[in-house]
PDB file of C-alpha atoms in Angstrom:
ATOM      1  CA  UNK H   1       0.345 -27.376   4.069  1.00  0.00           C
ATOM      2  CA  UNK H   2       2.436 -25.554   6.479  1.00  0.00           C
ATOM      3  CA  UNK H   3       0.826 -22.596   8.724  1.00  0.00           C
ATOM      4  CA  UNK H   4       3.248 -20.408  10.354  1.00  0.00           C
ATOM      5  CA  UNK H   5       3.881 -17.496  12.225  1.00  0.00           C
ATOM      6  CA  UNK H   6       7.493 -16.813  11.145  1.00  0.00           C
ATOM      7  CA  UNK H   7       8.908 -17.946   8.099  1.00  0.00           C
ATOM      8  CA  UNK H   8      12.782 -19.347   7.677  1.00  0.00           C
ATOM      9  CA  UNK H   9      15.168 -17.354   5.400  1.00  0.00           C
ATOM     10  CA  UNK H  10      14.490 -20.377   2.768  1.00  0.00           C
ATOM     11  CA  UNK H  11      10.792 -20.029   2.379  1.00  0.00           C
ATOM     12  CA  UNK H  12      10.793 -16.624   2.900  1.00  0.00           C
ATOM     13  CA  UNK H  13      13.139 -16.864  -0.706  1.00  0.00           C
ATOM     14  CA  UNK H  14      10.575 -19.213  -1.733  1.00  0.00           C
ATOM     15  CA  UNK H  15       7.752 -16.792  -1.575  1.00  0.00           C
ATOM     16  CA  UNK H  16       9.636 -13.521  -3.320  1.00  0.00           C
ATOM     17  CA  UNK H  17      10.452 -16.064  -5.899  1.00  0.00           C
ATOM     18  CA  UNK H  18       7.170 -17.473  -6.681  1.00  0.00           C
ATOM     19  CA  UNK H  19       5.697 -14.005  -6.241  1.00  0.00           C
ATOM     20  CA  UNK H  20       8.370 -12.719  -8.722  1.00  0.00           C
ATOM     21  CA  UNK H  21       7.226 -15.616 -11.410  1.00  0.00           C
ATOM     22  CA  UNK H  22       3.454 -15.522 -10.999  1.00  0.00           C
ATOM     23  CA  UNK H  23       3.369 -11.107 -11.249  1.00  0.00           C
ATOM     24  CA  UNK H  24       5.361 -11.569 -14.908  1.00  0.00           C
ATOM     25  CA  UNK H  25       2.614 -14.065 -15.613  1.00  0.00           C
ATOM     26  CA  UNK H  26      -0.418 -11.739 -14.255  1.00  0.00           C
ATOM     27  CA  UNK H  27       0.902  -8.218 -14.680  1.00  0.00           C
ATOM     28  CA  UNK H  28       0.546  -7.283 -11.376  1.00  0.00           C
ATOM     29  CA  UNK H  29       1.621  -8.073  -7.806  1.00  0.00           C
ATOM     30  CA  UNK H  30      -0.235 -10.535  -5.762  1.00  0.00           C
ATOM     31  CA  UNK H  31       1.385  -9.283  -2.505  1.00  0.00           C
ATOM     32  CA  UNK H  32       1.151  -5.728  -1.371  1.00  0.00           C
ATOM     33  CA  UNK H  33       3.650  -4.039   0.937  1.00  0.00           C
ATOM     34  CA  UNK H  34       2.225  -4.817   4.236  1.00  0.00           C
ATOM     35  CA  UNK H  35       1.993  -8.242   2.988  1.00  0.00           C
ATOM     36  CA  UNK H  36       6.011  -8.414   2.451  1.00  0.00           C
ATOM     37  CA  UNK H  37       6.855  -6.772   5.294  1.00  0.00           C
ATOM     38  CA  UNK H  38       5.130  -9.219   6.849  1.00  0.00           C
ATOM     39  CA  UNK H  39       7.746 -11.662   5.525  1.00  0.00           C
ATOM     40  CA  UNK H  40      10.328 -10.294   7.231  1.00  0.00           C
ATOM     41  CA  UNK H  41       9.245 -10.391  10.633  1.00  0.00           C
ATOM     42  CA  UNK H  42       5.639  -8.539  10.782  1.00  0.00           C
ATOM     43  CA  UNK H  43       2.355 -10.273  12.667  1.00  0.00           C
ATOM     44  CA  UNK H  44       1.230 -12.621  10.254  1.00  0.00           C
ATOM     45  CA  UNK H  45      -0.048 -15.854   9.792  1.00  0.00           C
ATOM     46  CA  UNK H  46       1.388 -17.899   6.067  1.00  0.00           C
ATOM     47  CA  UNK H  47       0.502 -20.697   4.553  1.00  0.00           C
ATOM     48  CA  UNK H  48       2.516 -22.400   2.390  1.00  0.00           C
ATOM     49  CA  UNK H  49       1.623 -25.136  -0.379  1.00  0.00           C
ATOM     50  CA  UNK H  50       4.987 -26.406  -1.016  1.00  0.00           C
ATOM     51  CA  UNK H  51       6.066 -29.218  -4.289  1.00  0.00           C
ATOM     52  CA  UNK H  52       6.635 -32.632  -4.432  1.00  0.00           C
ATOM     53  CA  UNK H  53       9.206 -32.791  -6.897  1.00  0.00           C
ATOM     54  CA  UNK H  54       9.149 -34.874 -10.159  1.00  0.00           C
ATOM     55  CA  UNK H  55       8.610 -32.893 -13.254  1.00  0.00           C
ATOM     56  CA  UNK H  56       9.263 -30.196 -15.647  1.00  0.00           C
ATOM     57  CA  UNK H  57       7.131 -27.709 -14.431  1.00  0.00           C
ATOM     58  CA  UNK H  58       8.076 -28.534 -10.495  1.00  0.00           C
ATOM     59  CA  UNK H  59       7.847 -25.779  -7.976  1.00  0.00           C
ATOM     60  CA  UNK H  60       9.367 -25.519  -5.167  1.00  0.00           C
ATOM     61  CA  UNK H  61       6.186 -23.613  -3.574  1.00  0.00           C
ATOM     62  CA  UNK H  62       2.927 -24.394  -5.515  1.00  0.00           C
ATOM     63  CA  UNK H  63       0.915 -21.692  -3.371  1.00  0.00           C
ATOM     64  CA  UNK H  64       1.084 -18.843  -0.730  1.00  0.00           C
ATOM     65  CA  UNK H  65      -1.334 -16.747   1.096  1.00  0.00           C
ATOM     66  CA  UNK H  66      -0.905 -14.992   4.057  1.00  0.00           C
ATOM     67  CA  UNK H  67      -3.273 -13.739   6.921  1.00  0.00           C
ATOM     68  CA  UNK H  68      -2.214  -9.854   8.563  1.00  0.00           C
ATOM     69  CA  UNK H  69      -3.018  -9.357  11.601  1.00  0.00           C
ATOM     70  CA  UNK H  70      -5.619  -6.758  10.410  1.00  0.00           C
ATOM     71  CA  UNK H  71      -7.687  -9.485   9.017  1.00  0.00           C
ATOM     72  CA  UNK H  72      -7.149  -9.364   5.153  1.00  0.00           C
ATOM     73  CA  UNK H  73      -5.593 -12.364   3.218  1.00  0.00           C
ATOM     74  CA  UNK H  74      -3.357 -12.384  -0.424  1.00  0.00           C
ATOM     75  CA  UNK H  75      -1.570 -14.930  -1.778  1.00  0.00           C
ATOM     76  CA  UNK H  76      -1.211 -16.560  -5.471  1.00  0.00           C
ATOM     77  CA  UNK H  77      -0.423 -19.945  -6.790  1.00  0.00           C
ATOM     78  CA  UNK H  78       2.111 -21.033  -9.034  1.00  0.00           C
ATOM     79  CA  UNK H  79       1.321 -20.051 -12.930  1.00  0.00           C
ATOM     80  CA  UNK H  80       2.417 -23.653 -13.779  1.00  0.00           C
ATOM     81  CA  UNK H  81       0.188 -25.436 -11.377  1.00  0.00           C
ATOM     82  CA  UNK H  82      -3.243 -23.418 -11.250  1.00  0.00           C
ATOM     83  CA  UNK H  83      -6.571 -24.984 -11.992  1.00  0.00           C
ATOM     84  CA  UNK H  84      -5.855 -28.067  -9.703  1.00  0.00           C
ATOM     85  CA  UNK H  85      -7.125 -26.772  -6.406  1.00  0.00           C
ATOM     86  CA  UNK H  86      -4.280 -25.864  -4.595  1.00  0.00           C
ATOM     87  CA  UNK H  87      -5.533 -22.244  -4.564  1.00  0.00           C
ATOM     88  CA  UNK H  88      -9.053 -23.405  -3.105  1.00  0.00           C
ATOM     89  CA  UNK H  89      -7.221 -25.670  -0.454  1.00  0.00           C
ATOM     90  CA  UNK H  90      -5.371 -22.353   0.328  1.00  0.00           C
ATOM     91  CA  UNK H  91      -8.034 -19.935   0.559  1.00  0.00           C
ATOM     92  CA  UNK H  92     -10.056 -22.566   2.448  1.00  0.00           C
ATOM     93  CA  UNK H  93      -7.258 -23.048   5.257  1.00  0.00           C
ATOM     94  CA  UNK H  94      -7.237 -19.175   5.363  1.00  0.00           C
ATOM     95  CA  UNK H  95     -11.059 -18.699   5.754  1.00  0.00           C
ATOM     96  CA  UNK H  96     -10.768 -21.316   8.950  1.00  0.00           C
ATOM     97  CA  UNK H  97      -8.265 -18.794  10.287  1.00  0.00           C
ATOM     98  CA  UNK H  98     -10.193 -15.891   9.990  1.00  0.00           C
ATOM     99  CA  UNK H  99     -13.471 -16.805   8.910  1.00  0.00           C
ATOM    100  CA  UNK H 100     -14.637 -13.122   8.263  1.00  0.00           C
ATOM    101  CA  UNK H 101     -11.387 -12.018   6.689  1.00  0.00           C
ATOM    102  CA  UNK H 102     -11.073  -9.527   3.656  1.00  0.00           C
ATOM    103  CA  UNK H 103      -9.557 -11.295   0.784  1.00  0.00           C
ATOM    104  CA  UNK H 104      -7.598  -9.313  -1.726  1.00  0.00           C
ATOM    105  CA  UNK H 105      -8.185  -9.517  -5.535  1.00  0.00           C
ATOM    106  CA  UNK H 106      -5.043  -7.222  -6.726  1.00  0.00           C
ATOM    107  CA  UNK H 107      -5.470  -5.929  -9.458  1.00  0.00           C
ATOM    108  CA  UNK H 108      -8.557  -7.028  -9.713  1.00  0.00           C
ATOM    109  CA  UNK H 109      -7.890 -10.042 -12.595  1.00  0.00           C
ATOM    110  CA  UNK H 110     -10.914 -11.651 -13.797  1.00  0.00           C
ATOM    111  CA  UNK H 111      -9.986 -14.862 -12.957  1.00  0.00           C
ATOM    112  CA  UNK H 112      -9.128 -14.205  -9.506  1.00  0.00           C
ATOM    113  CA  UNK H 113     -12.407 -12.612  -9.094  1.00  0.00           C
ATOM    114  CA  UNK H 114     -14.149 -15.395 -10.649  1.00  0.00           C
ATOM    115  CA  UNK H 115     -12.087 -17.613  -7.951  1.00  0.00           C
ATOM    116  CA  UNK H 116     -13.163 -15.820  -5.231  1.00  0.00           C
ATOM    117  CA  UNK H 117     -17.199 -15.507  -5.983  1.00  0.00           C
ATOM    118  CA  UNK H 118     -17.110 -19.344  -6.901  1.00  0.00           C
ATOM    119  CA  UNK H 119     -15.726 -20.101  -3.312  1.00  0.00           C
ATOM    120  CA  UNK H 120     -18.535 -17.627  -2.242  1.00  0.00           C
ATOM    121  CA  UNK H 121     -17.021 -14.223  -1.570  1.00  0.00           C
ATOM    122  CA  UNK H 122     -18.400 -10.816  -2.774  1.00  0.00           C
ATOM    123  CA  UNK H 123     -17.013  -7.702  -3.511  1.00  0.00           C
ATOM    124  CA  UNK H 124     -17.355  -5.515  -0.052  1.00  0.00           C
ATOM    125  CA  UNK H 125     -14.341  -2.603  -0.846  1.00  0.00           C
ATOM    126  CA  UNK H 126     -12.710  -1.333  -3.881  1.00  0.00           C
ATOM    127  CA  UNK H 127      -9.278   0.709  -4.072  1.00  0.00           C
ATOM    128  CA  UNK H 128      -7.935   2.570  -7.031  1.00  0.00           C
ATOM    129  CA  UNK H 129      -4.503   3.680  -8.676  1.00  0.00           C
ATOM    130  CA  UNK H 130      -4.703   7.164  -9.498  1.00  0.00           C
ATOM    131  CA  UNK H 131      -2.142   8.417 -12.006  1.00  0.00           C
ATOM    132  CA  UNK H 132      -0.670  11.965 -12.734  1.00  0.00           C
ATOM    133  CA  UNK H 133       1.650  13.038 -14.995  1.00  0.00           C
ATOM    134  CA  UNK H 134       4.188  15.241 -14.693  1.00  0.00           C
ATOM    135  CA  UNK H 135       5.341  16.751 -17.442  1.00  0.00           C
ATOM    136  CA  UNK H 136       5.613  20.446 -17.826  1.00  0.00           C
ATOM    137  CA  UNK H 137       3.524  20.854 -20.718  1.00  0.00           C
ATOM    138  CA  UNK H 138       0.946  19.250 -17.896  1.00  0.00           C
ATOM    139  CA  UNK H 139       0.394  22.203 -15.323  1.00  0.00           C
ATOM    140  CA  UNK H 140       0.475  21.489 -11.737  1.00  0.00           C
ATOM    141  CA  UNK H 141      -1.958  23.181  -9.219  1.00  0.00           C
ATOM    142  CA  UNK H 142      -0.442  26.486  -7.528  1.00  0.00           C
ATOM    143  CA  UNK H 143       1.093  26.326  -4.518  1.00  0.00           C
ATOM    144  CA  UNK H 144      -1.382  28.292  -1.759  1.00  0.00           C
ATOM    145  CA  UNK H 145      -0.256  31.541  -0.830  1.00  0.00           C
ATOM    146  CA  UNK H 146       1.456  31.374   2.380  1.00  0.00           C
ATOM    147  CA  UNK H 147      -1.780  32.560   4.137  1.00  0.00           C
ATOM    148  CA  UNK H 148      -1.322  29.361   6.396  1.00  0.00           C
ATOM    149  CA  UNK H 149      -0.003  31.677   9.392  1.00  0.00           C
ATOM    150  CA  UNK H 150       2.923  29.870  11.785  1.00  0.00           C
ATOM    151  CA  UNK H 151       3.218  26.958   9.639  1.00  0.00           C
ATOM    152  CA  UNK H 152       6.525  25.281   8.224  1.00  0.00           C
ATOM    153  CA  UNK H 153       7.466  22.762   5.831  1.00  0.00           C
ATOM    154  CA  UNK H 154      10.805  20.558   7.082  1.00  0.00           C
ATOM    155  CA  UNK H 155      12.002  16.879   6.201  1.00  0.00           C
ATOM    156  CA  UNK H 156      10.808  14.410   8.678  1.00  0.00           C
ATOM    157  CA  UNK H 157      13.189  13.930  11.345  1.00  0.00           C
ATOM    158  CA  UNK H 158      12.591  10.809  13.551  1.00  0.00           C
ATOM    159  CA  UNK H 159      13.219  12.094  17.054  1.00  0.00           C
ATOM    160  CA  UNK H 160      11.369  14.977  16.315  1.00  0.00           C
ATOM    161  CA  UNK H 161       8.635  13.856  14.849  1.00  0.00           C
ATOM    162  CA  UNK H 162       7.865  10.229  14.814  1.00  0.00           C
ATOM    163  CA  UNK H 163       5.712   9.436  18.213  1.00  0.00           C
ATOM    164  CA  UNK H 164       3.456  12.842  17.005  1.00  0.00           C
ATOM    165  CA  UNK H 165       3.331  11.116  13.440  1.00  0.00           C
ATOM    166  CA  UNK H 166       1.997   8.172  14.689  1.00  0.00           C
ATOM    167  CA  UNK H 167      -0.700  10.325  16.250  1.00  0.00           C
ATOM    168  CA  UNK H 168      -2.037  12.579  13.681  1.00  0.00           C
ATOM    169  CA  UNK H 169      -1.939   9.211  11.304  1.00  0.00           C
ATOM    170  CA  UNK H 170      -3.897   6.948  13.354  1.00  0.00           C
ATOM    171  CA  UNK H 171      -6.065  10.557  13.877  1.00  0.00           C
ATOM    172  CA  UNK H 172      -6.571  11.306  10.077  1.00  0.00           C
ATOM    173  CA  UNK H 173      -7.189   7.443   9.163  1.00  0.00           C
ATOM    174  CA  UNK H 174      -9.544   7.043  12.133  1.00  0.00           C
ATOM    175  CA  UNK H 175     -12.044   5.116  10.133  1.00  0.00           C
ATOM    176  CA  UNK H 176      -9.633   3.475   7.893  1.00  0.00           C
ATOM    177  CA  UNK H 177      -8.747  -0.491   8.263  1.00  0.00           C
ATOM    178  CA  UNK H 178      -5.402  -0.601   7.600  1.00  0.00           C
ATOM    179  CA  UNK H 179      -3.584   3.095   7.428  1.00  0.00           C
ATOM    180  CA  UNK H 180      -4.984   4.046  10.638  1.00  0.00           C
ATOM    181  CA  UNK H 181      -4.030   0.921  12.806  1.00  0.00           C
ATOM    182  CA  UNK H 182      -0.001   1.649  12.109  1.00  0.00           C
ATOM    183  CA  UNK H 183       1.912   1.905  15.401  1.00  0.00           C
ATOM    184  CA  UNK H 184       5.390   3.180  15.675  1.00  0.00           C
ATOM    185  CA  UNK H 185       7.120   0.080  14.882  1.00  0.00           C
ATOM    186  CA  UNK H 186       5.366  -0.349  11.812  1.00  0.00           C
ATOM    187  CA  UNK H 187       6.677   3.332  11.119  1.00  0.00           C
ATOM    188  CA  UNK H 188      10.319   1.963  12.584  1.00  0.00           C
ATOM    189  CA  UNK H 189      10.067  -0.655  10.501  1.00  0.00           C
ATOM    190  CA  UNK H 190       9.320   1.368   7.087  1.00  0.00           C
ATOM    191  CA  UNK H 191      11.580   3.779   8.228  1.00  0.00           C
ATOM    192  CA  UNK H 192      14.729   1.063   7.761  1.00  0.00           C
ATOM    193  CA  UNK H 193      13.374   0.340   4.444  1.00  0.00           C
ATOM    194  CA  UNK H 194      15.796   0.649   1.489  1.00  0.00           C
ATOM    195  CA  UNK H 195      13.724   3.232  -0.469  1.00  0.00           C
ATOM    196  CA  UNK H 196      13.061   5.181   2.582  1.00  0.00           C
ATOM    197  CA  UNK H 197      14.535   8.896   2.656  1.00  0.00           C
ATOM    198  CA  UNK H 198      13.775  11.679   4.995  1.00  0.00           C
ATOM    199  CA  UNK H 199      13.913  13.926   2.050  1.00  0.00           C
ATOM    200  CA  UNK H 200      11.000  12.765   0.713  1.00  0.00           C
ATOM    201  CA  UNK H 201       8.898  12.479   3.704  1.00  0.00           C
ATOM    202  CA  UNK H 202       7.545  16.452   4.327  1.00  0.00           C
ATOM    203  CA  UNK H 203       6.163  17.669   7.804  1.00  0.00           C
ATOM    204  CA  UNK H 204       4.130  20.379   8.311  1.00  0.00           C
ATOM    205  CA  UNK H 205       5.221  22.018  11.610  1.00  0.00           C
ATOM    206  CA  UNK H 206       3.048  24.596  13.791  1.00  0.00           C
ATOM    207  CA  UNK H 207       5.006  25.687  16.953  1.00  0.00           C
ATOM    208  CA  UNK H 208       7.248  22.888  15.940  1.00  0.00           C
ATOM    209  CA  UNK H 209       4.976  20.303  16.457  1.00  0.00           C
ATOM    210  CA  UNK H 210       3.416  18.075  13.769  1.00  0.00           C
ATOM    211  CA  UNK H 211       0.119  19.000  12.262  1.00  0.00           C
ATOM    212  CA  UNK H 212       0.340  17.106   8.874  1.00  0.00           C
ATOM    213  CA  UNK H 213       2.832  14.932   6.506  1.00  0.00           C
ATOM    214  CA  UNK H 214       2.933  14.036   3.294  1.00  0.00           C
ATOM    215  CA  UNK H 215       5.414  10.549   2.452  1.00  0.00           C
ATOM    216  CA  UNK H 216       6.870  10.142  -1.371  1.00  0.00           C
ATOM    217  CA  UNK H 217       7.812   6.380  -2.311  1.00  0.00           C
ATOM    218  CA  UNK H 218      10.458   5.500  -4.437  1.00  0.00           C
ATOM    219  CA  UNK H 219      10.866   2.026  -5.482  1.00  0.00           C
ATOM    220  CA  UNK H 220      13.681   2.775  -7.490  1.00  0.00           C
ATOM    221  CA  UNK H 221      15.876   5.075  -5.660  1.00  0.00           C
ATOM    222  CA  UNK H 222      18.197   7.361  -7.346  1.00  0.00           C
ATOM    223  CA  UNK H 223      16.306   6.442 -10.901  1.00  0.00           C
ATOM    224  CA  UNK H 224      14.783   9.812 -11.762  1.00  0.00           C
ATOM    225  CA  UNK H 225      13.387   7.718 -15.070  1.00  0.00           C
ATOM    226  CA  UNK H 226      10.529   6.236 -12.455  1.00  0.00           C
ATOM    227  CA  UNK H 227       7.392   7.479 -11.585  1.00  0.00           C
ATOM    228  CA  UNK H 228       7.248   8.176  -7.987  1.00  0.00           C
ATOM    229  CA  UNK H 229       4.376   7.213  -5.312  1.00  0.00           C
ATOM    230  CA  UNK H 230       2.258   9.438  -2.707  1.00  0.00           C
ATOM    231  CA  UNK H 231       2.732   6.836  -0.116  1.00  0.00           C
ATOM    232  CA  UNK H 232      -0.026   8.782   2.217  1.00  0.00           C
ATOM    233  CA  UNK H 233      -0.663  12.635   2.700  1.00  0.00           C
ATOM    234  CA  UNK H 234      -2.571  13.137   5.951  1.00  0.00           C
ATOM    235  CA  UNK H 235      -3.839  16.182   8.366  1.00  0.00           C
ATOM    236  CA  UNK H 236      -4.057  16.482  11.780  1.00  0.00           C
ATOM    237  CA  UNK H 237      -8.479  16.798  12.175  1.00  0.00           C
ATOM    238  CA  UNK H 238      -7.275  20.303  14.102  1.00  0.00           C
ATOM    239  CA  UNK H 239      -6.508  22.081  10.835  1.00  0.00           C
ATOM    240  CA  UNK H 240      -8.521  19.831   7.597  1.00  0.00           C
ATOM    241  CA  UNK H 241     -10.024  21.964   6.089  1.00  0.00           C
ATOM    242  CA  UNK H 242      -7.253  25.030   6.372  1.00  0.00           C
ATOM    243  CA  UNK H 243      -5.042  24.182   3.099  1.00  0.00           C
ATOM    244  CA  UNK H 244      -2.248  22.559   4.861  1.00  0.00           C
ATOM    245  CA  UNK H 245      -3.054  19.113   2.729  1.00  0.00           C
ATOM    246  CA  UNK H 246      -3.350  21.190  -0.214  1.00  0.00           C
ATOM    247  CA  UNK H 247      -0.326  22.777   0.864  1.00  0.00           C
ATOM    248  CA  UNK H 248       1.870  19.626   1.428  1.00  0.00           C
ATOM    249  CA  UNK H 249       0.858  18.462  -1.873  1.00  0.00           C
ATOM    250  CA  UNK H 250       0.996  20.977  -4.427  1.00  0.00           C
ATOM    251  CA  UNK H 251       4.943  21.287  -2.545  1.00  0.00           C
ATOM    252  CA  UNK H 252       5.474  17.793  -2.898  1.00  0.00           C
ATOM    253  CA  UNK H 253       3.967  17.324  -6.534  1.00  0.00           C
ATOM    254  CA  UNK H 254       6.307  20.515  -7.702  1.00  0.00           C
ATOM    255  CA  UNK H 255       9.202  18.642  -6.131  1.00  0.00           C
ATOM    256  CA  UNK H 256       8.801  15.808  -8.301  1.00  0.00           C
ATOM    257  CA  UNK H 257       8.785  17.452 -11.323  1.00  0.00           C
ATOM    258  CA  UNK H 258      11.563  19.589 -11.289  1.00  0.00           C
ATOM    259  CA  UNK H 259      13.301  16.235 -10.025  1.00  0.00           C
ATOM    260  CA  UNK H 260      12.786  15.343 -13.632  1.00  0.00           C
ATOM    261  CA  UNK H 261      10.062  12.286 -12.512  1.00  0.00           C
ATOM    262  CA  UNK H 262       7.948  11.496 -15.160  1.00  0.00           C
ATOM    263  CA  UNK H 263       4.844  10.634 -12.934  1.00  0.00           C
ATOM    264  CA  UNK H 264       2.878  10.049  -9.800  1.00  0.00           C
ATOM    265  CA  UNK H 265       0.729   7.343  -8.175  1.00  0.00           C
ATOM    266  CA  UNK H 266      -1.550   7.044  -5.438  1.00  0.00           C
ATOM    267  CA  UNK H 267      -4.203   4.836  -3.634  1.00  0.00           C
ATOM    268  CA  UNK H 268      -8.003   5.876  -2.796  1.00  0.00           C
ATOM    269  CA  UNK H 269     -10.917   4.103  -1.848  1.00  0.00           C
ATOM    270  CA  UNK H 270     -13.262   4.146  -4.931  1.00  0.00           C
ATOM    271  CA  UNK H 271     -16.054   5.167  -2.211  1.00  0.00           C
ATOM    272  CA  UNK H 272     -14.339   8.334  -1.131  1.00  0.00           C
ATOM    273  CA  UNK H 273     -15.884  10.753  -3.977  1.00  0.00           C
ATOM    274  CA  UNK H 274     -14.890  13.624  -2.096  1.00  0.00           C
ATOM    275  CA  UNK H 275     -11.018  12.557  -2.556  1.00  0.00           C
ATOM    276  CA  UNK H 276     -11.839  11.368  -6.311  1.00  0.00           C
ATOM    277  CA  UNK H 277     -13.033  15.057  -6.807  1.00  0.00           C
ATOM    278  CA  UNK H 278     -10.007  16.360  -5.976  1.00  0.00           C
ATOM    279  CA  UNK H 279      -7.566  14.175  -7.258  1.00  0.00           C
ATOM    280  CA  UNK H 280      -9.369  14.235 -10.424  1.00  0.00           C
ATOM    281  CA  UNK H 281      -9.129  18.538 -10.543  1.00  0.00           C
ATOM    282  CA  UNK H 282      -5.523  17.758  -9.809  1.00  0.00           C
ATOM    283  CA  UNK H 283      -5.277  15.932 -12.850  1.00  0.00           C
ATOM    284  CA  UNK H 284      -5.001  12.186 -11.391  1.00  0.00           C
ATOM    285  CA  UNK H 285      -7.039   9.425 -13.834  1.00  0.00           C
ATOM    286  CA  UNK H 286      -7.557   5.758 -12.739  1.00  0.00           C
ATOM    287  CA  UNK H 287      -4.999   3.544 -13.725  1.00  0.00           C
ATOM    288  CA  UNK H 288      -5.693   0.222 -11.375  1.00  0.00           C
ATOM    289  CA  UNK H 289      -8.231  -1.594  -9.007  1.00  0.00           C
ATOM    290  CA  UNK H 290      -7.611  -3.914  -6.427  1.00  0.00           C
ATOM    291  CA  UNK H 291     -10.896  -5.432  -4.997  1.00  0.00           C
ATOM    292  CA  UNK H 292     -11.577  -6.929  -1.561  1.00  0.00           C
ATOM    293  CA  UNK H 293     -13.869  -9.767  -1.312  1.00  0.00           C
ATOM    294  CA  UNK H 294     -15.208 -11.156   1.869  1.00  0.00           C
ATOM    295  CA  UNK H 295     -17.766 -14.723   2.617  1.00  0.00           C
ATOM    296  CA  UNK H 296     -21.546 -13.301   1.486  1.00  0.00           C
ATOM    297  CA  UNK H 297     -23.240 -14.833   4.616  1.00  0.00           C
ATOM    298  CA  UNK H 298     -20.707 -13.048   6.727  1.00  0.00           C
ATOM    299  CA  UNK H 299     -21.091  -9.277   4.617  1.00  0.00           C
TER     300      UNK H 299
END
């Protein structure tokens, strides 16, 4: 077992390789995105289970997991070599890490869950892929009347805006693990990301200062044939409650589509009715679950 805090250009190959074979296997990703950032360079702890060598179904890296720095652990093991402990030796070296950690179940498979309550962990969070489509037989919500007096919609523009965006985020996700705790060179760091474009990051300005923001992913950039992602939509707590969210996403939604994207996904906790409500009126169904599971005695 090797525990590290930085990872060589080899295993780091390793890991995107063994996640690539075991999410054709499973259908879904074991790693998120803070996870891989993590691989190249972000505050992380990884263990990794590498092979032996000597036979047909040899892997170079039997198992991975890694530990963020906010406390929540992910990894997978090897399709080929599951069922002989390596993912309990895993998990276990994680728990000794951080013994309270939050252990993620994407995609919530039903052997991974079963996994994870036989090593003693229950369910203690539960976040869900909302889906939209966009076609234009599908309405869209109207766009509010421009009632929202001084305000402005502008691409993001990083010496304008990014210290103030790091604000109102870490404002608006006050009581949220992960979203909240981002610090400007997490932003920096998303920022040099491939799919990254200022076009599709929208700001809502008032006296030119940032009150609001809502970030479109695209994994696939330049392929209009891909459904896009509402990376995060957030509000400064000064105007929630005005229509500026409602605002920045009815805009960005209507963007899409006449882009020609066939859909739209998002993340919300599944205890956040108030956000179901309205992504549900807005015509977003569940499509996924990823589950977090954490040691019983330690809730």
């Amino acid at each position: 077992m090797i525990i590290t805090a930085a990872v060589s250009a080899t295993q780091r190959d390793a890991v995107r390789d063994l996640l690539e074979t075991a999410t054709r296997h499973d259908g879904v990703a074991a790693l998120d995105e803070a996870a891989l950032l993590a691989l190249d360079g972000g505050s992380a702890q990884h263990l990794l289970l590498e092979g032996t060598g000597g036979g047909e179904a040899d892997a170079a890296l039997l198992a991975y997991a890694s530990v963020l720095a906010d406390g929540t652990v992910q990894g997978m093991v090897h399709p080929a070599h599951r069922r002989r402990g390596h993912g309990s030796t895993v998990l276990r070296e994680a728990l000794d890490l951080h013994p309270d950690a939050g252990v993620w179940a994407h995609g919530a498979l039903e052997g991974s869950l079963a996994f994870l309550a036989a090593a003693g962990l229950q369910e203690t969070r539960r976040l869900l892929t909302l889906h939209r489509d966009l076609a234009a037989t599908h309405p869209l919500p109207a766009i509010p009347a421009s009632s929202l007096e001084g305000l402005r919609l502008a691409s993001f523009e990083a010496g304008r805006d990014a210290e103030r965006w790091v604000t109102v985020n870490a404002r608006a996700f006050a009581d949220h693990p992960e979203q909240g705790a981002l610090t400007r060179a997490d932003l920096d760091q998303r920022l040099t990301q491939p799919w990254f474009d200022a076009e599709d990051m929208l700001v809502a300005l008032r006296d030119d200062e940032l009150v609001g923001f809502v970030w479109i992913k695209r994994e696939h950039p330049g392929d209009r044939t891909k459904d896009a992602e509402i990376y995060v939509v957030a509000t400064d707590p000064s105007v929630q409650g005005h229509g500026v969210a409602g605002l920045l996403m009815a805009t960005a939604l209507a963007r899409l589509q006449q882009g020609g994207v066939p859909g739209v996904e998002l993340y919300v906790e599944a205890d956040n009715t108030p956000a179901l409500r309205l992504y549900e009126n807005w015509g977003f169904t569940v499509s996924g679950r990823d589950v977090q599971m954490r040691a019983a005695e330690r809730g």
